[in-house]
Short mmCIF file of C-alpha atoms and ligand atoms in Angstrom, two decimals:
data_model
loop_
_atom_site.label_atom_id
_atom_site.label_comp_id
_atom_site.label_asym_id
_atom_site.label_seq_id
_atom_site.Cartn_x
_atom_site.Cartn_y
_atom_site.Cartn_z
CA MET A 3 -14.39 -21.30 -10.55
CA PRO A 4 -17.00 -18.53 -11.04
CA PHE A 5 -17.65 -15.86 -8.39
CA SER A 6 -21.19 -17.18 -7.87
CA ASN A 7 -19.72 -20.38 -6.35
CA LEU A 8 -18.23 -18.33 -3.53
CA GLY A 9 -21.64 -17.63 -2.01
CA LEU A 10 -22.05 -14.10 -3.31
CA CYS A 11 -25.49 -12.89 -4.37
CA ASP A 12 -26.42 -12.03 -7.93
CA PRO A 13 -26.16 -8.18 -7.65
CA ILE A 14 -22.59 -8.53 -6.37
CA VAL A 15 -21.65 -11.06 -9.05
CA ARG A 16 -23.08 -8.74 -11.72
CA ALA A 17 -21.06 -5.82 -10.39
CA ILE A 18 -17.90 -7.95 -10.49
CA GLU A 19 -18.67 -9.00 -14.04
CA ASP A 20 -19.11 -5.34 -14.95
CA GLN A 21 -15.51 -4.89 -13.78
CA GLY A 22 -14.44 -7.57 -16.23
CA TYR A 23 -13.16 -9.97 -13.56
CA ALA A 24 -13.50 -13.46 -15.04
CA SER A 25 -12.76 -15.51 -11.93
CA PRO A 26 -11.66 -14.98 -8.34
CA THR A 27 -7.97 -14.55 -7.59
CA PRO A 28 -6.32 -17.03 -5.15
CA ILE A 29 -6.74 -14.75 -2.14
CA GLN A 30 -10.39 -14.19 -3.03
CA LYS A 31 -11.03 -17.94 -3.34
CA LYS A 32 -9.49 -18.55 0.06
CA ALA A 33 -10.65 -15.57 2.08
CA ILE A 34 -14.22 -14.93 0.88
CA PRO A 35 -15.82 -18.18 2.18
CA ILE A 36 -14.07 -17.84 5.56
CA ILE A 37 -15.14 -14.23 5.99
CA LEU A 38 -18.69 -15.16 5.00
CA SER A 39 -18.68 -17.75 7.77
CA GLY A 40 -18.07 -14.96 10.28
CA LYS A 41 -14.59 -15.99 11.38
CA ASP A 42 -11.66 -13.69 12.10
CA VAL A 43 -9.00 -13.77 9.40
CA ILE A 44 -5.31 -12.93 9.28
CA ALA A 45 -4.31 -12.77 5.63
CA THR A 46 -0.90 -12.34 4.09
CA ALA A 47 -1.47 -10.87 0.67
CA GLN A 48 0.39 -8.27 -1.30
CA THR A 49 -1.12 -5.36 -3.15
CA GLY A 50 -2.02 -6.41 -6.66
CA THR A 51 -3.43 -9.80 -5.68
CA GLY A 52 -7.05 -8.67 -5.51
CA LYS A 53 -6.98 -8.47 -1.72
CA THR A 54 -9.35 -5.50 -1.53
CA ALA A 55 -12.20 -7.41 -3.14
CA SER A 56 -11.41 -10.38 -0.92
CA PHE A 57 -12.60 -8.47 2.13
CA VAL A 58 -15.03 -6.01 0.53
CA LEU A 59 -17.17 -8.58 -1.31
CA PRO A 60 -18.04 -10.74 1.73
CA ILE A 61 -18.77 -7.64 3.82
CA LEU A 62 -21.22 -6.50 1.13
CA GLU A 63 -22.80 -9.94 1.11
CA LEU A 64 -23.16 -10.05 4.90
CA PHE A 65 -24.57 -6.53 5.14
CA ASN A 66 -26.91 -6.90 2.19
CA LYS A 67 -28.72 -9.77 3.90
CA ASP A 68 -29.50 -7.70 6.91
CA ARG A 69 -29.72 -3.96 6.28
CA LYS A 70 -29.96 -1.81 9.37
CA LEU A 71 -28.35 1.54 9.88
CA ARG A 72 -28.73 4.31 12.44
CA GLY A 73 -27.49 7.88 12.43
CA LYS A 74 -23.76 8.43 13.10
CA ARG A 75 -23.29 4.66 13.20
CA ILE A 76 -21.02 2.54 11.02
CA ARG A 77 -21.17 -1.21 10.50
CA ALA A 78 -17.75 -1.89 9.00
CA LEU A 79 -14.56 0.06 9.56
CA ILE A 80 -11.65 -0.37 7.15
CA LEU A 81 -8.48 1.23 8.46
CA THR A 82 -5.76 2.11 5.97
CA PRO A 83 -2.36 3.76 6.41
CA THR A 84 -2.75 6.41 3.71
CA ARG A 85 -5.33 8.71 2.22
CA GLU A 86 -4.69 7.42 -1.27
CA LEU A 87 -5.38 3.86 -0.24
CA ALA A 88 -8.54 4.94 1.60
CA VAL A 89 -9.82 6.69 -1.53
CA GLN A 90 -8.94 3.73 -3.71
CA ILE A 91 -10.65 1.17 -1.46
CA GLU A 92 -13.77 3.30 -1.23
CA ALA A 93 -13.84 3.61 -5.01
CA ASN A 94 -13.75 -0.18 -5.22
CA ILE A 95 -16.57 -0.51 -2.68
CA THR A 96 -18.66 1.88 -4.77
CA LYS A 97 -18.08 -0.25 -7.88
CA TYR A 98 -18.77 -3.57 -6.18
CA SER A 99 -21.90 -2.30 -4.40
CA LYS A 100 -23.44 -0.48 -7.34
CA HIS A 101 -26.46 -2.82 -7.48
CA LEU A 102 -26.94 -2.80 -3.71
CA ASN A 103 -28.48 -0.35 -1.32
CA LEU A 104 -25.41 0.05 0.90
CA SER A 105 -23.48 3.20 1.66
CA SER A 106 -19.76 3.81 1.96
CA MET A 107 -17.43 6.74 2.41
CA ALA A 108 -13.75 7.49 3.01
CA ILE A 109 -12.47 9.86 5.67
CA TYR A 110 -8.89 11.05 5.82
CA GLY A 111 -6.88 14.07 6.88
CA GLY A 112 -5.60 16.94 4.78
CA VAL A 113 -9.09 18.06 3.74
CA ASP A 114 -11.83 19.91 5.53
CA SER A 115 -13.68 17.64 7.96
CA GLU A 116 -17.04 19.44 7.87
CA SER A 117 -18.45 17.66 4.83
CA GLN A 118 -17.22 14.33 6.27
CA LYS A 119 -19.13 15.07 9.50
CA GLN A 120 -22.25 15.97 7.55
CA ARG A 121 -22.21 12.68 5.68
CA LEU A 122 -21.72 10.69 8.87
CA ILE A 123 -24.94 12.09 10.35
CA GLU A 124 -27.02 9.64 8.30
CA GLY A 125 -24.78 6.71 9.26
CA VAL A 126 -22.60 4.77 6.82
CA ASP A 127 -22.50 1.02 6.24
CA ILE A 128 -18.82 0.83 5.34
CA LEU A 129 -16.37 3.51 6.44
CA VAL A 130 -12.80 3.58 5.12
CA ALA A 131 -10.56 5.74 7.27
CA THR A 132 -7.03 6.72 8.10
CA PRO A 133 -6.43 6.47 11.84
CA GLY A 134 -5.74 10.14 12.67
CA ARG A 135 -8.85 11.60 11.08
CA LEU A 136 -11.02 8.81 12.45
CA LEU A 137 -9.88 9.56 16.00
CA ASP A 138 -10.43 13.31 15.46
CA LEU A 139 -14.01 12.74 14.34
CA ALA A 140 -14.67 10.20 17.08
CA HIS A 141 -13.47 12.73 19.69
CA GLN A 142 -15.89 15.23 18.21
CA ARG A 143 -18.64 12.63 18.53
CA ALA A 144 -19.27 12.80 14.80
CA LEU A 145 -19.60 9.00 14.77
CA HIS A 146 -20.19 6.17 17.24
CA PHE A 147 -18.88 2.64 17.11
CA ASP A 148 -21.50 0.83 19.17
CA GLU A 149 -23.01 -0.89 16.12
CA LEU A 150 -19.75 -1.83 14.47
CA GLU A 151 -19.73 -5.42 13.25
CA VAL A 152 -16.54 -5.77 11.22
CA LEU A 153 -13.08 -4.25 11.61
CA VAL A 154 -10.62 -4.51 8.72
CA LEU A 155 -7.03 -3.49 9.09
CA ASP A 156 -5.47 -3.18 5.66
CA GLU A 157 -1.73 -3.08 5.04
CA ALA A 158 -1.10 -3.78 8.71
CA ASP A 159 2.65 -4.02 8.21
CA ARG A 160 2.65 -0.54 6.78
CA MET A 161 0.58 0.70 9.71
CA VAL A 162 3.28 -0.59 12.05
CA ASP A 163 6.06 0.96 9.96
CA MET A 164 4.32 4.31 9.92
CA GLY A 165 3.92 4.44 13.68
CA PHE A 166 0.14 4.02 13.78
CA VAL A 167 0.09 1.30 16.43
CA GLY A 168 -0.76 3.74 19.24
CA ASP A 169 -3.66 5.20 17.23
CA ILE A 170 -4.97 1.76 16.34
CA ASP A 171 -4.94 0.73 19.99
CA LYS A 172 -6.98 3.82 20.82
CA ILE A 173 -9.48 3.04 18.08
CA VAL A 174 -9.79 -0.63 19.03
CA ASP A 175 -10.46 0.41 22.65
CA ARG A 176 -13.57 2.21 21.44
CA LEU A 177 -15.03 -0.69 19.45
CA PRO A 178 -17.58 -3.25 20.64
CA VAL A 179 -15.87 -6.38 21.93
CA THR A 180 -18.00 -8.67 19.78
CA ARG A 181 -17.08 -8.07 16.18
CA GLN A 182 -15.37 -9.78 13.27
CA ASN A 183 -11.70 -8.86 12.79
CA LEU A 184 -9.93 -9.06 9.43
CA LEU A 185 -6.26 -8.22 9.20
CA PHE A 186 -4.48 -7.97 5.87
CA SER A 187 -0.76 -7.50 5.55
CA ALA A 188 1.76 -7.83 2.75
CA THR A 189 4.22 -9.33 5.21
CA MET A 190 3.70 -11.01 8.57
CA SER A 191 6.07 -9.87 11.28
CA HIS A 192 6.14 -10.20 15.05
CA ASP A 193 4.88 -6.60 15.32
CA VAL A 194 1.91 -7.30 13.07
CA ARG A 195 0.95 -10.39 15.09
CA GLU A 196 1.31 -8.42 18.29
CA MET A 197 -1.03 -5.78 16.92
CA ALA A 198 -3.56 -8.47 15.97
CA ASP A 199 -3.33 -9.92 19.46
CA GLY A 200 -4.25 -6.54 20.90
CA PHE A 201 -7.62 -6.78 19.11
CA SER A 202 -9.22 -9.06 21.67
CA ASP A 203 -8.62 -10.86 24.97
CA SER A 204 -8.28 -14.17 23.19
CA LYS A 205 -5.17 -13.72 21.09
CA MET A 206 -6.23 -13.22 17.49
CA SER A 207 -3.06 -14.77 16.12
CA GLU A 208 -4.10 -18.00 17.87
CA THR A 209 -7.82 -17.93 17.09
CA ALA A 210 -8.11 -16.41 13.61
CA VAL A 211 -7.98 -18.41 10.40
CA GLU A 212 -4.73 -17.67 8.62
CA VAL A 213 -4.79 -17.24 4.88
CA SER A 214 -1.64 -16.77 2.92
CA ILE A 215 -0.96 -16.64 -0.73
CA SER A 216 2.44 -15.06 -0.65
CA SER A 217 4.60 -17.35 1.45
CA ASN A 218 6.27 -18.84 -1.59
CA VAL A 219 5.52 -16.02 -3.96
CA LYS A 220 8.22 -13.47 -3.49
CA SER A 221 6.79 -11.17 -6.12
CA ALA A 222 4.26 -11.39 -8.91
CA PRO A 223 5.77 -13.58 -11.63
CA SER A 224 4.66 -11.29 -14.44
CA ILE A 225 7.01 -8.55 -13.26
CA LYS A 226 10.29 -8.37 -15.12
CA GLN A 227 12.87 -6.99 -12.73
CA TRP A 228 16.22 -5.56 -13.69
CA LEU A 229 18.71 -3.12 -12.28
CA ILE A 230 21.24 -0.67 -13.55
CA THR A 231 24.29 0.17 -11.52
CA VAL A 232 24.81 3.88 -11.58
CA ASP A 233 26.75 6.67 -9.94
CA LYS A 234 24.55 8.85 -7.77
CA ASP A 235 25.23 11.99 -9.78
CA THR A 236 24.16 10.48 -13.10
CA LYS A 237 20.79 9.11 -12.01
CA SER A 238 18.62 11.88 -13.43
CA ALA A 239 20.49 11.89 -16.76
CA LEU A 240 20.11 8.10 -16.92
CA LEU A 241 16.39 8.32 -16.21
CA SER A 242 15.87 10.93 -18.94
CA HIS A 243 17.91 8.83 -21.34
CA LEU A 244 15.84 5.70 -20.68
CA ILE A 245 12.53 7.53 -20.96
CA LYS A 246 13.51 8.93 -24.35
CA GLU A 247 15.57 6.07 -25.75
CA GLN A 248 13.18 3.29 -24.77
CA GLU A 249 10.12 5.47 -25.44
CA TRP A 250 8.53 4.69 -22.09
CA ASP A 251 4.78 5.11 -22.19
CA GLN A 252 4.39 5.57 -18.44
CA ALA A 253 6.48 5.23 -15.31
CA LEU A 254 5.95 5.53 -11.59
CA ILE A 255 9.28 6.67 -10.18
CA PHE A 256 9.98 6.10 -6.49
CA ILE A 257 12.29 8.47 -4.73
CA GLU A 258 13.28 8.77 -1.08
CA LYS A 259 12.95 12.43 -0.18
CA LYS A 260 10.35 15.10 -0.81
CA HIS A 261 12.75 17.81 -1.94
CA ALA A 262 14.54 15.36 -4.25
CA ALA A 263 11.18 14.54 -5.87
CA ALA A 264 10.55 18.19 -6.71
CA LYS A 265 14.13 18.60 -7.95
CA LEU A 266 13.90 15.56 -10.22
CA VAL A 267 10.75 16.93 -11.84
CA VAL A 268 12.64 20.14 -12.67
CA GLN A 269 15.62 18.17 -14.03
CA LEU A 270 13.35 16.09 -16.25
CA GLU A 271 11.57 19.17 -17.48
CA LYS A 272 14.89 20.74 -18.47
CA ARG A 273 15.37 17.71 -20.70
CA GLY A 274 11.94 18.14 -22.24
CA ILE A 275 10.15 15.50 -20.15
CA LYS A 276 6.94 16.53 -18.43
CA ALA A 277 6.61 14.93 -15.02
CA GLU A 278 4.86 15.63 -11.72
CA SER A 279 5.58 14.71 -8.13
CA ILE A 280 3.49 13.65 -5.16
CA HIS A 281 4.76 13.73 -1.62
CA GLY A 282 3.61 14.69 1.83
CA ASP A 283 4.04 18.44 1.29
CA ARG A 284 1.55 18.59 -1.57
CA SER A 285 -2.04 19.37 -0.74
CA GLN A 286 -4.60 16.60 -0.83
CA ALA A 287 -6.42 18.30 -3.72
CA MET A 288 -3.19 18.49 -5.71
CA ARG A 289 -2.28 14.87 -4.99
CA GLU A 290 -5.71 13.75 -6.13
CA LYS A 291 -5.50 15.79 -9.32
CA ILE A 292 -2.04 14.48 -10.16
CA LEU A 293 -3.10 10.89 -9.47
CA ALA A 294 -6.19 11.30 -11.64
CA ASP A 295 -4.02 12.70 -14.46
CA PHE A 296 -1.61 9.81 -14.09
CA LYS A 297 -4.39 7.23 -14.09
CA SER A 298 -6.04 8.77 -17.15
CA GLY A 299 -2.72 8.81 -18.99
CA ASN A 300 -2.60 12.61 -19.29
CA LEU A 301 0.48 12.51 -17.10
CA LYS A 302 3.05 9.95 -18.16
CA TYR A 303 5.73 10.20 -15.51
CA LEU A 304 5.00 10.44 -11.81
CA VAL A 305 7.73 10.87 -9.21
CA ALA A 306 6.52 9.78 -5.78
CA THR A 307 7.91 9.28 -2.32
CA GLY A 308 7.18 5.83 -0.92
CA VAL A 309 4.54 7.01 1.53
CA ALA A 310 2.63 9.10 -0.98
CA ALA A 311 2.71 6.30 -3.51
CA ARG A 312 1.19 3.76 -1.15
CA GLY A 313 -2.21 2.76 -2.38
CA ILE A 314 -1.76 3.85 -5.95
CA ASP A 315 -3.67 1.44 -8.13
CA ILE A 316 -3.39 2.02 -11.83
CA GLY A 317 -4.93 -0.72 -13.94
CA LYS A 318 -2.13 -1.47 -16.37
CA LEU A 319 0.91 0.35 -15.08
CA SER A 320 3.70 -0.95 -17.23
CA ARG A 321 6.69 0.24 -15.30
CA VAL A 322 7.99 1.27 -11.89
CA VAL A 323 11.42 2.72 -11.28
CA ASN A 324 13.29 2.62 -7.99
CA TYR A 325 15.20 5.82 -8.54
CA ASP A 326 16.28 5.31 -4.94
CA LEU A 327 16.47 1.74 -3.76
CA PRO A 328 14.25 1.26 -0.71
CA PHE A 329 15.76 0.34 2.61
CA LYS A 330 13.51 -2.64 3.31
CA PRO A 331 13.03 -5.64 1.04
CA GLU A 332 9.29 -5.58 1.87
CA GLU A 333 9.13 -2.04 0.52
CA TYR A 334 10.81 -3.18 -2.68
CA ILE A 335 8.18 -5.87 -3.10
CA HIS A 336 5.36 -3.42 -2.37
CA ARG A 337 6.72 -1.00 -4.92
CA ILE A 338 7.19 -3.42 -7.74
CA GLY A 339 3.68 -4.70 -6.96
CA ARG A 340 2.42 -1.47 -8.56
CA THR A 341 3.19 -2.96 -11.93
CA GLY A 342 2.17 -6.31 -13.37
CA ARG A 343 -1.10 -5.96 -11.49
CA ALA A 344 -3.79 -8.62 -11.83
CA GLY A 345 -1.75 -10.62 -14.29
CA GLN A 346 -0.70 -7.71 -16.54
CA PRO A 347 2.96 -7.77 -17.55
CA GLY A 348 5.16 -5.08 -16.10
CA GLU A 349 8.76 -4.15 -15.46
CA ALA A 350 10.54 -2.89 -12.38
CA ILE A 351 13.82 -1.09 -12.85
CA SER A 352 16.12 -0.18 -9.98
CA PHE A 353 18.97 2.29 -10.01
CA VAL A 354 21.67 0.98 -7.69
CA ALA A 355 24.65 3.02 -6.56
CA LEU A 356 27.54 1.74 -4.49
CA GLY A 357 25.99 3.18 -1.31
CA ASP A 358 22.95 0.94 -1.87
CA PHE A 359 24.97 -2.27 -1.79
CA LYS A 360 23.73 -3.53 1.56
CA ASN A 361 20.13 -2.68 0.73
CA LEU A 362 20.55 -4.57 -2.53
CA CYS A 363 21.97 -7.58 -0.68
CA ALA A 364 18.95 -7.56 1.65
CA ILE A 365 16.49 -7.31 -1.27
CA GLU A 366 18.13 -10.01 -3.35
CA SER A 367 18.45 -12.26 -0.30
CA ARG A 368 14.71 -11.85 0.28
CA LEU A 369 13.94 -12.58 -3.37
CA ASN A 370 16.40 -15.44 -3.17
CA HIS A 371 17.81 -14.56 -6.54
CA LEU A 372 19.97 -11.91 -8.10
CA ILE A 373 18.17 -9.26 -10.13
CA ASP A 374 19.31 -9.11 -13.78
CA ARG A 375 21.81 -6.33 -14.39
CA LYS A 376 21.78 -4.27 -17.57
CA GLU A 377 24.43 -1.90 -18.80
CA ILE A 378 23.32 1.23 -20.57
CA GLU A 379 25.60 2.59 -23.24
CA GLY A 380 26.92 6.02 -22.44
CA PHE A 381 26.57 5.51 -18.69
CA PRO A 382 29.75 3.83 -17.49
CA VAL A 383 29.93 3.43 -13.72
CA ARG A 384 32.82 4.91 -11.80
CA LYS A 385 31.99 3.14 -8.52
CA GLU A 386 31.22 -0.51 -9.27
CA VAL A 387 28.53 -2.23 -7.19
CA PRO A 388 29.69 -5.74 -6.20
CA ILE A 389 27.51 -8.80 -6.77
CA SER A 390 25.30 -9.49 -3.75
CA ILE A 391 25.79 -12.26 -1.28
CA LEU A 392 22.45 -14.01 -0.99
CA ASN A 393 22.57 -15.00 2.68
CA TYR A 394 22.91 -11.47 3.86
CA VAL A 395 21.30 -10.54 7.18
CA ARG A 396 20.97 -7.13 8.73
CA LYS A 397 22.83 -6.64 11.97
CA SER A 398 20.51 -4.07 13.49
CA LYS A 399 17.27 -2.18 12.91
CA PRO A 400 16.94 0.73 10.49
CA PRO A 401 17.97 4.15 11.77
CA VAL A 402 15.21 5.42 14.08
CA LYS A 403 12.62 7.22 12.01
CA SER A 404 10.66 9.99 13.61
CA ALA A 405 7.45 8.33 12.48
CA SER A 406 8.36 4.75 13.20
CA LYS A 407 7.84 4.22 16.88
CA PRO A 408 7.90 0.95 18.77
CA ARG A 409 4.60 -0.41 20.01
CA ASN A 410 3.48 1.90 22.74
CA LYS A 411 -0.09 2.46 23.74
CA ALA A 412 0.73 5.92 24.99
CA SER A 413 2.48 7.08 21.84
CA GLY A 414 0.87 10.09 20.28
CA LYS A 415 -0.25 10.51 16.71
CA VAL A 416 2.53 10.45 14.18
CA THR A 417 1.77 11.65 10.71
CA ALA A 418 2.59 9.62 7.66
CA GLU A 419 4.49 12.38 5.98
CA LYS A 420 7.21 12.52 8.59
CA SER A 421 8.63 9.18 7.58
CA GLU A 422 9.43 10.46 4.13
CA ASN A 423 12.57 12.12 5.38
CA THR A 424 14.22 8.86 6.21
CA GLU A 425 17.59 8.42 4.58
CA ASN A 426 18.59 5.18 2.96
CA SER A 427 21.27 4.22 5.40
CA SER A 428 23.73 1.60 4.38
CA VAL A 429 26.41 1.86 7.01
CA TRP A 430 25.26 -1.07 9.07
CA GLY A 431 24.31 -4.69 8.62
CA GLN A 432 26.63 -7.56 7.88
CA ILE A 433 27.13 -10.50 5.62
CA LYS A 434 26.45 -13.77 7.42
CA LYS A 435 29.49 -16.00 7.19
P1 AMP B 20 -5.72 -5.10 -4.99
O1 AMP B 20 -4.76 -6.22 -4.67
O2 AMP B 20 -6.95 -5.17 -4.18
O3 AMP B 20 -5.05 -3.76 -4.93
O4 AMP B 20 -6.22 -5.31 -6.50
C1 AMP B 20 -5.36 -5.20 -7.60
C2 AMP B 20 -6.09 -5.04 -8.91
O5 AMP B 20 -6.71 -6.26 -9.28
C3 AMP B 20 -7.19 -3.99 -8.90
O6 AMP B 20 -7.01 -3.19 -10.04
C4 AMP B 20 -8.48 -4.78 -8.99
O7 AMP B 20 -9.44 -4.06 -9.70
C5 AMP B 20 -8.05 -6.02 -9.74
N1 AMP B 20 -8.81 -7.24 -9.42
C6 AMP B 20 -9.31 -7.61 -8.23
N2 AMP B 20 -9.91 -8.82 -8.32
C7 AMP B 20 -9.78 -9.24 -9.59
C8 AMP B 20 -10.19 -10.42 -10.30
N3 AMP B 20 -10.84 -11.40 -9.69
N4 AMP B 20 -9.88 -10.51 -11.61
C9 AMP B 20 -9.20 -9.50 -12.23
N5 AMP B 20 -8.78 -8.37 -11.62
C10 AMP B 20 -9.06 -8.24 -10.31
#
């Protein structure tokens, strides 16, 4: 089916063709006509499925028909959990709207707000924002929401995880009651539905059209997943070995803690491998430079904490490495979604130490299959990791993170970076008998 059959005008279709997209992805086929009809949507779609275009394209179509914009006003607000994702979505809007007369911008923390305020004076059709900076600028009356028509919440599950529910409540309280609501989430949990229900008096989870493309798709099929059992103290040597031995062209390496990211870069450099790290302690300018270098291929190996890596979209990333296995299965799926994007083949390699056993059980239970194990010559394991039991269920919630607060309207702002200090705990949970 061509894009023109979805009800998009010629300038939008041309812009999509310029991107080389041959046909709409499943989420685009499902969501675009519903959004064009003006209905609220709750969509379950993972990163890498083309979800951004599935909400951006119909917004462009709706706004293009009826252009009206006043100073300091915005017509669509796209909320994202991280700066990187905000920048990436705005870049996509710019590409898709290149033949239209519509404006867009991204606002996020970590950079000076003055130029953002200046740009808002004229009004912006589509604003992409992280919650904290948006609230700051709204308090300063740098923008007004009275003409807002569409609210998009992207990566809603991540918003919940990162403790943004209180901020989102505050933002929603400021918006006009009559508007279109679009909620996108990689996973659909009770917390996400509860957040959606807070959007209006009539519960959104009961009134919105639900669109899902991931219920049976545990992860993109083009991703080859495998794991290596390893002792904690040999991880960096193993990584260096694989990079050299298998002549990796590029790798995005996920690690749990900020200081460990910096240390790994030094360890790799000692072995002659040039790498860089991004995490919450690096300045926004530095993160952007490193990301640009990684995207252009000037930087081959990027070590990133989970939060900083959210929203990274590199066209043909061939490989991601879970240097530290994530605590949550959803996080595992998000991470490996960085490779094999839009049908490209990719591989996801996880280093698994004995202490990760319960996290591995949870991940493999969620995938409903065991991940292939590979042995690497020269790296015998002292502490064997048993084979997972696939009906594993966690007994309790993850250890309380400073940034992961329960739903609480009164909760204050919690920054994304705080959650990077979370340890992978594996001392709880149980195997269901
Ligand atoms: P997203 O899920 O929005 O992060 O998109 C993942 C990747 O798919 C991005 O690099 C998009 O540029 C790309 N993409 C989006 N829609 C299509 C399409 N219809 N055909 C091919 N690639 C697409």
